[in-house]
Every structure is written in C-alpha cells, then in structure tokens.
C-alpha cells in the first residue's frame, strides 16, 4: 500500500540521516591506518561517536586470536566489522526495495517469475529455487576467496598490514582470465580524492554499517516476533519461517 511504502521510505531517510550525523566534518591524522593498536581504536571511536566513544566490554581488542598477535587480531576485528556493515547495508536496502518492487523479467530459464512483492522478504528468499541460492553463495564464496588471498598477492592479508575494509582489485583476474570491473571505484572517479575526504567517508561508512546492522535485525525481529520492535508495528509482516536457516524447506544443518 502507499502507506507502507511511505513509512518504509521515511524510515530509510531517518536512518541514513542519523548515521551521517555521526561523521565528523574534519579529521586529524588517519586513524584507519595500517597496523592499528588499541590506542588507534580509541581515537577512531571518539570520532565515530563522541558520546559513547570507545566501547569494548569483552576486551576483544586486547586478545590474541590464533596466536597471530594483537595487531593481527585488531585487523581481523576491523575487517569483520566493516564487512558485516557493508552486507547489512545491502540487506537493509534490499529489504526495502523488494518489499515494494521485484524484477519484471523471469527469474529462471523455465520462465518462473520472481517471488511476489506481496510476500515478506524472508518468504521471498524461501521461494527462490535451490539452484539460484547456490549460485548466489558460489559468487559470495569466490569474492571471499579473492579477498582472503589479497587479489592473488596484489595486497597483503588484512591481518598482515592491509587497510581494513580495502577490497583488492581484480587486476590479476582481469589481465589473465576475463575482463571485470573492480568493486570499488571501477571508473577511477575517486582517485584524486583528498585524504581528509577519504577519512570522513570511511567513518561515515562505519557508522552507516553499524546502524544498518541494527536496522536489518530490527526488521527480522519484527517479522518473526510481532510487537518486538514497536516502531515497526503496522509495517512488519508476520513470517512463520526461521530467518536464521537460509535453506529452510530444502535442507538444514539445524
């Protein structure tokens, strides 16, 4: 309905505006630099959210995962947060879009249409054929592998000096296998961007990613547990399945 579209659009606008408000206009030294320490995290946190500042109740930043050292652990934690934030932003925007629109062309070679926008997004995923789901996970796996190997050695691993969140280019693949555009700035529009602007945008991305993680789980909770998110009452559509089991109805490890 028009009311549903309007309310969801308003939520998106308010969330984006709120996240952007946390990004500082000016930044001093680069705190998203390579080889970070707890002190760097504290400095970064103060710029991300001057009210809460540094918050690590589990003391994860002081740990030594897999015996690789504290800096490697922090690199892994930073990479993990940025990656989860980016996926959450994709998921949140996708939730909003597919709640209202679906592709008009067939989803399969047999001519089956995409799941109706009348379904809650979780139910839309359940309706996707198993083969299509495996294709999606195959692409994700290849992107993960490319990230872990640093683009075939083009960059060091994110626990060994690479800037957290910096995805390697596809240069090696492009030169030897097939042409493909890089994920970030494929046309080089940002190559002359100032360091201050890069820093400000990186911090905005972190805040947007954190907010998106809360937002997408807010929708999932509201759909699964009616009334659990009062702000979404009247917007959420009840979902009978389990959003934590992506292949529910086909097979499950649980």
Coordinates of N, CA and C in Angstrom, one line a residue:
X1 N 0.8 -1.2 0.0 CA 0.0 0.0 0.0 C 0.9 1.2 0.0
X2 N 0.3 2.4 -0.4 CA 1.0 3.7 -0.4 C 1.5 4.0 1.0
X3 N 0.7 3.7 2.1 CA 1.1 4.0 3.4 C 2.3 3.2 3.8
X4 N 2.4 1.9 3.4 CA 3.5 1.1 3.7 C 4.8 1.6 3.0
X5 N 4.6 2.0 1.7 CA 5.8 2.5 1.0 C 6.3 3.8 1.7
X6 N 5.4 4.7 2.0 CA 5.7 6.0 2.6 C 6.4 5.8 3.9
X7 N 5.9 4.9 4.8 CA 6.5 4.7 6.1 C 7.9 4.1 6.0
X8 N 8.1 3.1 5.1 CA 9.4 2.5 4.9 C 10.4 3.5 4.4
X9 N 9.9 4.3 3.4 CA 10.8 5.3 2.9 C 11.3 6.3 3.9
X10 N 10.3 6.7 4.8 CA 10.6 7.6 5.9 C 11.7 7.0 6.8
X11 N 11.5 5.7 7.1 CA 12.5 5.0 8.0 C 13.9 5.1 7.4
X12 N 14.0 4.8 6.1 CA 15.3 4.8 5.4 C 15.9 6.1 5.5
X13 N 15.1 7.2 5.2 CA 15.7 8.5 5.2 C 16.2 8.9 6.6
X14 N 15.4 8.6 7.6 CA 15.8 8.9 9.0 C 17.0 8.2 9.4
X15 N 17.1 6.9 9.0 CA 18.3 6.1 9.4 C 19.6 6.6 8.7
X16 N 19.5 6.9 7.5 CA 20.6 7.4 6.7 C 21.1 8.8 7.3
X17 N 20.1 9.6 7.6 CA 20.4 10.9 8.2 C 21.1 10.8 9.5
X18 N 20.6 9.9 10.3 CA 21.1 9.7 11.7 C 22.5 9.2 11.6
X19 N 22.8 8.3 10.7 CA 24.2 7.8 10.6 C 25.1 8.8 10.1
X20 N 24.7 9.6 9.1 CA 25.6 10.6 8.6 C 25.9 11.7 9.6
X21 N 25.0 11.9 10.6 CA 25.3 12.9 11.6 C 26.4 12.6 12.5
X22 N 26.8 11.3 12.5 CA 27.9 10.9 13.4 C 29.3 11.1 12.7
X23 N 29.3 11.3 11.4 CA 30.6 11.5 10.7 C 31.1 12.9 10.9
X24 N 32.3 13.0 11.5 CA 32.9 14.4 11.7 C 33.2 15.1 10.5
X25 N 33.1 16.4 10.5 CA 33.4 17.2 9.3 C 34.9 17.2 9.0
X26 N 35.7 17.3 10.1 CA 37.2 17.3 9.9 C 37.8 16.3 10.7
X27 N 38.9 15.8 10.1 CA 39.6 14.7 10.8 C 41.1 15.0 10.8
X28 N 41.8 14.7 11.9 CA 43.2 14.9 12.0 C 44.0 13.8 11.3
X29 N 44.8 13.2 12.1 CA 45.6 12.1 11.5 C 44.7 10.9 11.1
X30 N 45.2 10.1 10.2 CA 44.4 9.0 9.8 C 44.4 7.9 10.8
X31 N 43.2 7.6 11.4 CA 43.1 6.6 12.4 C 42.6 5.3 11.8
X32 N 42.4 5.2 10.5 CA 42.1 4.0 9.8 C 43.4 3.4 9.2
X33 N 44.5 3.8 9.7 CA 45.8 3.4 9.1 C 46.1 1.9 9.4
X34 N 47.1 1.5 8.7 CA 47.5 0.1 8.8 C 48.2 -0.2 10.1
X35 N 48.1 -1.4 10.6 CA 48.7 -1.8 11.9 C 48.2 -1.0 13.0
X36 N 47.0 -1.3 13.4 CA 46.4 -0.5 14.4 C 46.6 -1.1 15.8
X37 N 46.5 -0.3 16.8 CA 46.6 -0.7 18.2 C 45.3 -0.3 18.9
X38 N 45.2 -0.7 20.2 CA 44.0 -0.3 20.9 C 43.9 1.2 21.0
X39 N 45.0 1.9 21.1 CA 45.0 3.4 21.2 C 44.4 4.0 19.9
X40 N 44.7 3.3 18.7 CA 44.2 3.8 17.5 C 42.7 3.6 17.5
X41 N 42.2 2.5 18.0 CA 40.8 2.2 18.1 C 40.1 3.2 19.0
X42 N 40.7 3.6 20.1 CA 40.1 4.6 21.0 C 40.0 5.9 20.3
X43 N 41.0 6.3 19.5 CA 41.0 7.5 18.8 C 39.9 7.5 17.7
X44 N 39.8 6.4 17.0 CA 38.8 6.2 15.9 C 37.4 6.3 16.5
X45 N 37.2 5.6 17.7 CA 35.9 5.6 18.3 C 35.4 7.0 18.7
X46 N 36.3 7.8 19.2 CA 36.0 9.2 19.6 C 35.4 10.0 18.4
X47 N 36.0 9.7 17.2 CA 35.5 10.4 16.0 C 34.2 9.9 15.5
X48 N 34.0 8.6 15.7 CA 32.8 7.9 15.2 C 31.6 8.3 16.0
X49 N 31.7 8.3 17.3 CA 30.6 8.6 18.2 C 31.2 9.3 19.4
X50 N 31.2 10.7 19.4 CA 31.8 11.4 20.5 C 31.1 11.2 21.9
X51 N 29.9 10.7 21.8 CA 29.1 10.4 23.1 C 29.5 9.1 23.7
X52 N 29.5 8.0 23.0 CA 29.8 6.7 23.5 C 31.3 6.5 23.5
X53 N 32.0 7.0 22.5 CA 33.4 6.8 22.4 C 33.8 5.3 22.3
X54 N 34.9 4.9 22.9 CA 35.4 3.6 22.9 C 34.6 2.6 23.7
X55 N 34.1 1.5 23.2 CA 33.2 0.6 23.9 C 33.6 -0.8 23.5
X56 N 34.2 -1.5 24.4 CA 34.7 -2.9 24.1 C 34.5 -3.7 25.4
X57 N 33.3 -4.0 25.8 CA 33.1 -4.7 27.1 C 33.7 -6.1 27.2
X58 N 33.9 -6.7 26.0 CA 34.5 -8.1 26.0 C 36.0 -8.0 25.9
X59 N 36.6 -6.8 25.8 CA 38.0 -6.7 25.7 C 38.6 -7.5 24.5
X60 N 37.9 -7.5 23.4 CA 38.3 -8.2 22.2 C 39.6 -7.6 21.6
X61 N 39.7 -6.2 21.8 CA 40.9 -5.6 21.2 C 42.2 -5.9 21.9
X62 N 42.1 -6.6 23.0 CA 43.3 -6.9 23.8 C 43.6 -8.4 23.6
X63 N 42.9 -9.1 22.8 CA 43.1 -10.5 22.6 C 44.1 -10.8 21.6
X64 N 44.5 -12.1 21.5 CA 45.5 -12.6 20.5 C 44.9 -13.8 19.9
X65 N 44.1 -13.6 18.8 CA 43.4 -14.7 18.1 C 44.4 -15.5 17.3
X66 N 44.3 -16.8 17.5 CA 45.1 -17.8 16.8 C 46.6 -17.6 16.9
X67 N 47.0 -16.9 17.9 CA 48.5 -16.7 18.2 C 49.2 -15.8 17.2
X68 N 48.4 -15.0 16.5 CA 49.0 -14.1 15.4 C 49.4 -12.8 15.9
X69 N 49.1 -12.5 17.2 CA 49.5 -11.1 17.7 C 48.3 -10.2 17.8
X70 N 48.4 -9.2 18.6 CA 47.3 -8.3 18.9 C 47.0 -7.4 17.7
X71 N 48.0 -7.0 16.9 CA 47.7 -6.1 15.8 C 46.9 -6.9 14.7
X72 N 47.3 -8.2 14.5 CA 46.6 -9.0 13.6 C 45.1 -9.3 14.0
X73 N 44.9 -9.4 15.3 CA 43.6 -9.6 15.9 C 42.7 -8.4 15.6
X74 N 43.3 -7.2 15.9 CA 42.6 -6.0 15.6 C 42.3 -5.8 14.1
X75 N 43.2 -6.2 13.3 CA 42.9 -6.1 11.8 C 41.8 -7.0 11.5
X76 N 41.7 -8.2 12.1 CA 40.6 -9.2 11.8 C 39.3 -8.6 12.3
X77 N 39.3 -8.0 13.5 CA 38.1 -7.4 14.0 C 37.6 -6.3 13.2
X78 N 38.5 -5.4 12.8 CA 38.1 -4.2 11.9 C 37.6 -4.7 10.6
X79 N 38.2 -5.7 10.0 CA 37.8 -6.2 8.7 C 36.4 -6.8 8.8
X80 N 36.2 -7.6 9.9 CA 34.9 -8.2 10.1 C 33.8 -7.2 10.3
X81 N 34.1 -6.2 11.1 CA 33.0 -5.2 11.3 C 32.6 -4.5 10.0
X82 N 33.6 -4.0 9.3 CA 33.4 -3.3 8.1 C 32.6 -4.2 7.1
X83 N 33.0 -5.5 7.0 CA 32.4 -6.4 6.0 C 30.9 -6.6 6.4
X84 N 30.7 -6.9 7.7 CA 29.3 -7.1 8.2 C 28.5 -5.8 8.0
X85 N 29.1 -4.7 8.2 CA 28.3 -3.4 8.0 C 27.9 -3.2 6.6
X86 N 28.8 -3.5 5.6 CA 28.5 -3.4 4.2 C 27.4 -4.4 3.8
X87 N 27.5 -5.6 4.3 CA 26.4 -6.6 3.9 C 25.1 -6.2 4.5
X88 N 25.1 -5.6 5.7 CA 23.9 -5.2 6.4 C 23.3 -4.0 5.6
X89 N 24.1 -3.1 5.1 CA 23.6 -2.0 4.2 C 22.9 -2.6 3.0
X90 N 23.6 -3.5 2.3 CA 23.0 -4.2 1.2 C 21.6 -4.8 1.6
X91 N 21.6 -5.5 2.7 CA 20.4 -6.3 3.1 C 19.3 -5.3 3.5
X92 N 19.6 -4.2 4.1 CA 18.6 -3.3 4.5 C 17.9 -2.6 3.3
X93 N 18.8 -2.1 2.4 CA 18.2 -1.5 1.2 C 17.5 -2.6 0.4
X94 N 18.0 -3.8 0.3 CA 17.3 -4.8 -0.4 C 16.0 -5.2 0.2
X95 N 15.9 -5.2 1.5 CA 14.6 -5.4 2.2 C 13.6 -4.4 1.8
X96 N 14.0 -3.1 1.8 CA 13.1 -2.1 1.5 C 12.6 -2.2 0.0
X97 N 13.6 -2.4 -0.9 CA 13.3 -2.4 -2.3 C 12.4 -3.6 -2.7
X98 N 12.8 -4.8 -2.2 CA 12.0 -6.0 -2.6 C 10.7 -6.1 -1.9
X99 N 10.5 -5.3 -0.9 CA 9.2 -5.2 -0.2 C 8.1 -4.5 -1.1
X100 N 8.7 -3.8 -2.1 CA 7.8 -3.0 -2.9 C 7.9 -3.2 -4.4
X101 N 9.1 -3.7 -4.8 CA 9.3 -4.0 -6.3 C 10.1 -5.3 -6.5
X102 N 9.8 -5.9 -7.6 CA 10.6 -7.1 -8.0 C 10.9 -7.0 -9.5
X103 N 11.9 -7.7 -9.9 CA 12.3 -7.6 -11.3 C 11.2 -8.1 -12.2
X104 N 10.9 -7.4 -13.3 CA 9.8 -7.8 -14.2 C 10.1 -9.0 -15.1
X105 N 11.4 -9.3 -15.3 CA 11.7 -10.4 -16.2 C 11.7 -11.7 -15.4
X106 N 11.7 -12.9 -16.1 CA 11.6 -14.2 -15.4 C 12.9 -14.4 -14.5
X107 N 12.7 -15.2 -13.5 CA 13.8 -15.5 -12.6 C 14.6 -16.7 -13.0
X108 N 13.9 -17.6 -13.7 CA 14.5 -18.9 -14.2 C 14.4 -19.0 -15.7
X109 N 15.2 -19.9 -16.2 CA 15.2 -20.2 -17.7 C 13.8 -20.8 -18.1
X110 N 13.2 -21.4 -17.1 CA 11.9 -22.0 -17.4 C 10.8 -21.0 -17.5
X111 N 11.1 -19.7 -17.1 CA 10.1 -18.6 -17.2 C 9.4 -18.3 -15.9
X112 N 9.8 -18.9 -14.8 CA 9.1 -18.6 -13.5 C 9.4 -17.2 -13.1
X113 N 8.4 -16.5 -12.6 CA 8.7 -15.1 -12.2 C 9.4 -15.0 -10.8
X114 N 9.9 -13.8 -10.5 CA 10.4 -13.6 -9.2 C 9.3 -13.6 -8.2
X115 N 9.7 -14.0 -6.9 CA 8.6 -14.0 -5.9 C 7.9 -12.7 -5.7
X116 N 6.7 -12.7 -5.5 CA 5.8 -11.5 -5.5 C 6.2 -10.6 -4.3
X117 N 6.1 -9.3 -4.6 CA 6.3 -8.3 -3.6 C 5.3 -8.3 -2.5
X118 N 4.3 -9.1 -2.7 CA 3.3 -9.3 -1.6 C 3.8 -10.1 -0.5
X119 N 4.9 -10.9 -0.7 CA 5.5 -11.7 0.3 C 6.5 -10.9 1.1
X120 N 6.6 -11.2 2.4 CA 7.7 -10.6 3.2 C 9.0 -11.1 2.6
X121 N 10.1 -10.2 2.7 CA 11.3 -10.6 2.0 C 11.9 -11.9 2.5
X122 N 11.7 -12.3 3.7 CA 12.2 -13.6 4.1 C 11.5 -14.8 3.4
X123 N 10.2 -14.6 3.1 CA 9.4 -15.6 2.4 C 9.8 -15.5 0.9
X124 N 10.2 -14.4 0.4 CA 10.6 -14.3 -1.0 C 11.9 -15.1 -1.1
X125 N 12.8 -15.0 -0.2 CA 14.0 -15.8 -0.2 C 13.7 -17.3 -0.2
X126 N 12.7 -17.7 0.7 CA 12.4 -19.1 0.7 C 11.8 -19.6 -0.6
X127 N 11.2 -18.7 -1.4 CA 10.7 -19.1 -2.7 C 11.7 -19.2 -3.8
X128 N 12.9 -18.7 -3.6 CA 13.9 -18.8 -4.6 C 14.4 -20.2 -4.8
X129 N 14.5 -20.7 -6.0 CA 14.9 -22.1 -6.2 C 16.3 -22.4 -5.6
X130 N 16.5 -23.6 -5.3 CA 17.7 -24.1 -4.6 C 18.9 -23.8 -5.5
X131 N 18.8 -24.0 -6.8 CA 19.9 -23.8 -7.7 C 20.3 -22.3 -7.7
X132 N 19.3 -21.4 -7.7 CA 19.6 -20.0 -7.7 C 20.4 -19.6 -6.4
X133 N 19.9 -20.2 -5.3 CA 20.6 -19.9 -4.0 C 22.1 -20.3 -4.0
X134 N 22.3 -21.5 -4.6 CA 23.7 -22.0 -4.7 C 24.5 -21.1 -5.6
X135 N 23.9 -20.5 -6.6 CA 24.7 -19.6 -7.5 C 25.1 -18.4 -6.7
X136 N 24.2 -17.9 -5.9 CA 24.4 -16.7 -5.0 C 25.6 -17.0 -4.1
X137 N 25.5 -18.1 -3.4 CA 26.5 -18.5 -2.4 C 27.9 -18.8 -3.1
X138 N 27.8 -19.3 -4.4 CA 29.1 -19.5 -5.1 C 29.8 -18.2 -5.4
X139 N 29.0 -17.2 -5.8 CA 29.6 -15.9 -6.1 C 30.2 -15.3 -4.8
X140 N 29.4 -15.4 -3.7 CA 29.9 -14.9 -2.4 C 31.2 -15.5 -2.0
X141 N 31.3 -16.9 -2.2 CA 32.5 -17.6 -1.9 C 33.7 -17.2 -2.7
X142 N 33.5 -16.9 -4.0 CA 34.6 -16.5 -4.8 C 35.1 -15.1 -4.4
X143 N 34.2 -14.2 -4.1 CA 34.6 -12.9 -3.6 C 35.3 -13.0 -2.3
X144 N 34.9 -13.9 -1.4 CA 35.6 -14.1 -0.1 C 37.0 -14.6 -0.4
X145 N 37.1 -15.6 -1.3 CA 38.4 -16.2 -1.6 C 39.4 -15.1 -2.1
X146 N 38.9 -14.3 -3.0 CA 39.7 -13.2 -3.6 C 40.2 -12.3 -2.5
X147 N 39.3 -12.0 -1.6 CA 39.6 -11.1 -0.5 C 40.7 -11.7 0.4
X148 N 40.5 -13.0 0.7 CA 41.5 -13.6 1.6 C 42.9 -13.8 1.0
X149 N 42.9 -14.0 -0.3 CA 44.2 -14.1 -1.0 C 44.8 -12.8 -1.4
X150 N 44.2 -11.7 -1.1 CA 44.7 -10.4 -1.4 C 44.7 -10.1 -2.9
X151 N 43.8 -10.6 -3.6 CA 43.7 -10.4 -5.1 C 44.9 -11.1 -5.8
X152 N 45.2 -12.3 -5.3 CA 46.3 -13.0 -5.9 C 47.7 -12.5 -5.6
X153 N 47.8 -11.8 -4.4 CA 49.0 -11.3 -3.9 C 49.2 -9.8 -4.2
X154 N 48.2 -9.2 -4.7 CA 48.3 -7.7 -5.0 C 48.3 -6.9 -3.7
X155 N 47.7 -7.5 -2.7 CA 47.7 -6.8 -1.4 C 48.0 -7.8 -0.3
X156 N 48.6 -7.3 0.8 CA 48.8 -8.2 2.0 C 47.5 -8.6 2.6
X157 N 47.4 -9.6 3.4 CA 46.2 -10.0 4.1 C 45.9 -8.9 5.1
X158 N 44.6 -8.8 5.4 CA 44.2 -7.7 6.3 C 44.7 -7.9 7.8
X159 N 45.2 -9.1 8.1 CA 45.8 -9.3 9.4 C 47.3 -9.0 9.3
X160 N 47.8 -8.7 8.1 CA 49.3 -8.5 8.0 C 49.6 -7.2 7.3
X161 N 48.8 -6.2 7.5 CA 49.1 -4.9 7.0 C 48.2 -4.2 6.1
X162 N 47.2 -4.9 5.5 CA 46.3 -4.2 4.6 C 45.3 -3.4 5.4
X163 N 45.0 -2.2 4.8 CA 44.0 -1.4 5.4 C 42.7 -2.1 5.6
X164 N 42.1 -2.1 6.8 CA 40.8 -2.8 7.0 C 39.7 -2.3 6.0
X165 N 39.0 -3.2 5.4 CA 37.9 -2.9 4.5 C 38.3 -2.6 3.1
X166 N 39.6 -2.6 2.8 CA 40.1 -2.3 1.4 C 40.1 -3.6 0.6
X167 N 39.1 -3.7 -0.3 CA 39.0 -4.9 -1.1 C 40.0 -4.9 -2.3
X168 N 40.7 -6.0 -2.5 CA 41.7 -6.0 -3.6 C 41.2 -5.8 -5.0
X169 N 41.9 -5.2 -5.9 CA 41.5 -5.1 -7.3 C 41.5 -6.4 -8.0
X170 N 40.8 -6.5 -9.1 CA 40.7 -7.7 -9.9 C 41.8 -7.7 -11.0
X171 N 42.9 -7.0 -10.8 CA 43.9 -6.8 -11.9 C 44.4 -8.1 -12.4
X172 N 44.8 -9.0 -11.5 CA 45.3 -10.3 -12.0 C 44.3 -11.1 -12.8
X173 N 43.1 -11.1 -12.3 CA 42.0 -11.9 -13.0 C 41.7 -11.2 -14.3
X174 N 41.7 -9.9 -14.3 CA 41.3 -9.1 -15.5 C 42.4 -9.3 -16.6
X175 N 43.6 -9.4 -16.2 CA 44.7 -9.5 -17.1 C 44.9 -10.9 -17.7
X176 N 44.5 -11.9 -16.9 CA 44.8 -13.3 -17.3 C 43.6 -14.1 -17.6
X177 N 42.4 -13.7 -17.2 CA 41.2 -14.6 -17.3 C 40.1 -13.9 -18.1
X178 N 39.6 -12.8 -17.6 CA 38.4 -12.2 -18.2 C 38.3 -10.8 -17.7
X179 N 37.8 -9.9 -18.5 CA 37.6 -8.5 -18.1 C 36.5 -8.4 -17.0
X180 N 36.8 -7.7 -15.9 CA 35.8 -7.5 -14.9 C 36.2 -6.2 -14.2
X181 N 35.2 -5.4 -13.8 CA 35.4 -4.1 -13.1 C 35.7 -4.4 -11.6
X182 N 36.5 -3.5 -11.0 CA 36.8 -3.6 -9.6 C 35.5 -3.2 -8.8
X183 N 35.4 -3.7 -7.6 CA 34.2 -3.5 -6.8 C 34.2 -2.0 -6.4
X184 N 35.3 -1.5 -6.0 CA 35.4 -0.1 -5.5 C 35.9 0.8 -6.6
X185 N 35.2 1.9 -6.9 CA 35.6 3.0 -7.8 C 36.1 2.4 -9.1
X186 N 35.2 1.6 -9.8 CA 35.7 0.9 -11.0 C 36.1 1.9 -12.2
X187 N 35.6 3.1 -12.2 CA 35.9 4.0 -13.2 C 37.0 5.1 -12.8
X188 N 37.5 5.0 -11.6 CA 38.5 5.9 -11.1 C 38.1 7.3 -10.8
X189 N 36.8 7.5 -10.5 CA 36.3 8.8 -10.2 C 36.9 9.4 -8.9
X190 N 37.3 8.5 -8.0 CA 37.8 9.0 -6.7 C 39.3 8.9 -6.5
X191 N 40.0 8.7 -7.6 CA 41.5 8.6 -7.4 C 42.2 9.8 -7.0
X192 N 41.6 11.0 -7.2 CA 42.2 12.2 -6.7 C 41.5 12.8 -5.4
X193 N 40.8 11.9 -4.8 CA 40.1 12.4 -3.5 C 41.1 12.7 -2.5
X194 N 40.9 13.7 -1.7 CA 41.8 14.1 -0.6 C 41.8 13.1 0.5
X195 N 42.8 13.0 1.3 CA 42.9 12.1 2.4 C 41.8 12.4 3.4
X196 N 41.6 13.7 3.6 CA 40.6 14.1 4.6 C 39.2 13.6 4.2
X197 N 38.9 13.7 2.9 CA 37.6 13.3 2.4 C 37.5 11.8 2.5
X198 N 38.5 11.0 2.2 CA 38.5 9.6 2.3 C 38.3 9.2 3.8
X199 N 39.0 9.9 4.7 CA 38.8 9.6 6.1 C 37.4 9.8 6.6
X200 N 36.8 10.9 6.2 CA 35.4 11.3 6.6 C 34.5 10.2 6.0
X201 N 34.7 9.8 4.8 CA 33.7 8.8 4.2 C 33.9 7.4 4.8
X202 N 35.1 7.1 5.2 CA 35.3 5.8 5.8 C 34.6 5.8 7.2
X203 N 34.7 6.9 7.9 CA 34.0 6.9 9.2 C 32.5 6.9 9.0
X204 N 32.0 7.6 8.0 CA 30.6 7.6 7.7 C 30.1 6.2 7.3
X205 N 31.0 5.5 6.6 CA 30.6 4.1 6.2 C 30.5 3.2 7.5
X206 N 31.4 3.4 8.4 CA 31.4 2.6 9.6 C 30.1 2.8 10.4
X207 N 29.7 4.1 10.5 CA 28.5 4.4 11.3 C 27.3 3.9 10.5
X208 N 27.3 4.1 9.2 CA 26.1 3.6 8.5 C 26.0 2.1 8.6
X209 N 27.2 1.4 8.5 CA 27.2 -0.1 8.6 C 26.7 -0.5 10.0
X210 N 27.1 0.1 11.1 CA 26.6 -0.2 12.4 C 25.1 0.0 12.5
X211 N 24.6 1.1 12.0 CA 23.2 1.4 12.0 C 22.4 0.4 11.2
X212 N 22.9 0.0 10.0 CA 22.3 -0.9 9.2 C 22.2 -2.3 9.8
X213 N 23.2 -2.7 10.6 CA 23.1 -4.0 11.3 C 21.9 -4.0 12.3
X214 N 21.8 -2.9 13.0 CA 20.6 -2.8 13.9 C 19.3 -2.8 13.1
X215 N 19.3 -2.1 12.0 CA 18.1 -1.9 11.2 C 17.6 -3.2 10.6
X216 N 18.5 -3.9 10.0 CA 18.0 -5.2 9.3 C 17.6 -6.2 10.3
X217 N 18.3 -6.3 11.5 CA 17.8 -7.2 12.5 C 16.5 -6.7 13.2
X218 N 16.3 -5.4 13.2 CA 15.0 -4.9 13.6 C 13.9 -5.4 12.8
X219 N 14.1 -5.4 11.5 CA 13.0 -5.9 10.6 C 12.9 -7.4 10.7
X220 N 14.0 -8.1 10.9 CA 13.9 -9.6 11.0 C 13.1 -9.9 12.3
X221 N 13.5 -9.2 13.4 CA 12.8 -9.5 14.7 C 11.3 -9.1 14.6
X222 N 11.0 -8.0 14.0 CA 9.6 -7.5 13.9 C 8.8 -8.5 13.1
X223 N 9.4 -9.1 12.1 CA 8.6 -10.0 11.2 C 8.4 -11.3 12.0
X224 N 9.4 -11.8 12.7 CA 9.4 -13.1 13.4 C 8.6 -13.0 14.7
X225 N 8.8 -11.9 15.4 CA 8.2 -11.8 16.8 C 7.3 -10.5 16.8
X226 N 6.1 -10.6 16.4 CA 5.2 -9.4 16.3 C 5.2 -8.6 17.6
X227 N 5.4 -7.3 17.5 CA 5.4 -6.4 18.6 C 6.8 -6.2 19.3
X228 N 7.8 -7.0 18.8 CA 9.1 -6.9 19.4 C 9.8 -5.6 19.1
X229 N 9.4 -4.9 18.0 CA 10.0 -3.6 17.7 C 8.8 -2.7 17.5
X230 N 8.5 -2.0 18.5 CA 7.3 -1.1 18.5 C 7.3 -0.1 17.3
X231 N 8.4 0.4 16.9 CA 8.5 1.4 15.9 C 8.0 0.8 14.5
X232 N 8.0 -0.6 14.4 CA 7.7 -1.2 13.2 C 6.3 -1.8 13.2
X233 N 5.6 -1.6 14.3 CA 4.2 -2.1 14.4 C 3.4 -1.5 13.2
X234 N 2.6 -2.3 12.5 CA 1.9 -1.8 11.4 C 2.6 -1.8 10.1
X235 N 4.0 -2.1 10.2 CA 4.8 -2.1 9.0 C 5.2 -3.6 8.7
X236 N 5.7 -4.2 9.8 CA 6.2 -5.6 9.7 C 5.1 -6.5 9.3
X237 N 5.5 -7.5 8.5 CA 4.6 -8.6 8.1 C 5.0 -9.9 8.7
X238 N 4.1 -10.6 9.5 CA 4.5 -11.8 10.2 C 5.1 -12.8 9.2
X239 N 6.2 -13.5 9.7 CA 6.9 -14.5 9.0 C 6.9 -15.8 9.8
X240 N 6.5 -16.9 9.3 CA 6.4 -18.1 10.1 C 7.6 -18.9 10.0
X241 N 8.5 -18.7 9.1 CA 9.7 -19.5 9.0 C 10.8 -19.0 10.0
X242 N 12.0 -19.4 9.7 CA 13.2 -19.1 10.6 C 14.2 -18.3 9.7
X243 N 14.4 -17.0 9.9 CA 15.3 -16.3 9.1 C 16.8 -16.7 9.3
X244 N 17.1 -17.4 10.4 CA 18.4 -17.9 10.6 C 18.8 -19.2 9.9
X245 N 17.8 -19.8 9.2 CA 18.0 -21.0 8.4 C 17.8 -20.7 7.0
X246 N 18.9 -20.3 6.2 CA 18.7 -19.8 4.9 C 18.2 -20.8 3.9
X247 N 18.3 -22.1 4.2 CA 17.8 -23.2 3.2 C 16.7 -23.9 3.8
X248 N 15.9 -23.3 4.7 CA 14.8 -23.9 5.4 C 13.8 -24.4 4.3
X249 N 13.3 -25.6 4.5 CA 12.4 -26.2 3.5 C 13.1 -27.0 2.4
X250 N 14.4 -26.8 2.3 CA 15.2 -27.6 1.3 C 16.1 -28.5 2.0
X251 N 17.0 -27.9 2.9 CA 17.7 -28.7 3.8 C 18.3 -27.8 4.9
X252 N 18.7 -28.4 6.0 CA 19.2 -27.5 7.1 C 20.2 -28.3 7.9
X253 N 21.2 -27.6 8.5 CA 22.1 -28.2 9.4 C 21.6 -28.2 10.8
X254 N 20.5 -27.6 11.0 CA 20.0 -27.5 12.4 C 18.9 -28.5 12.7

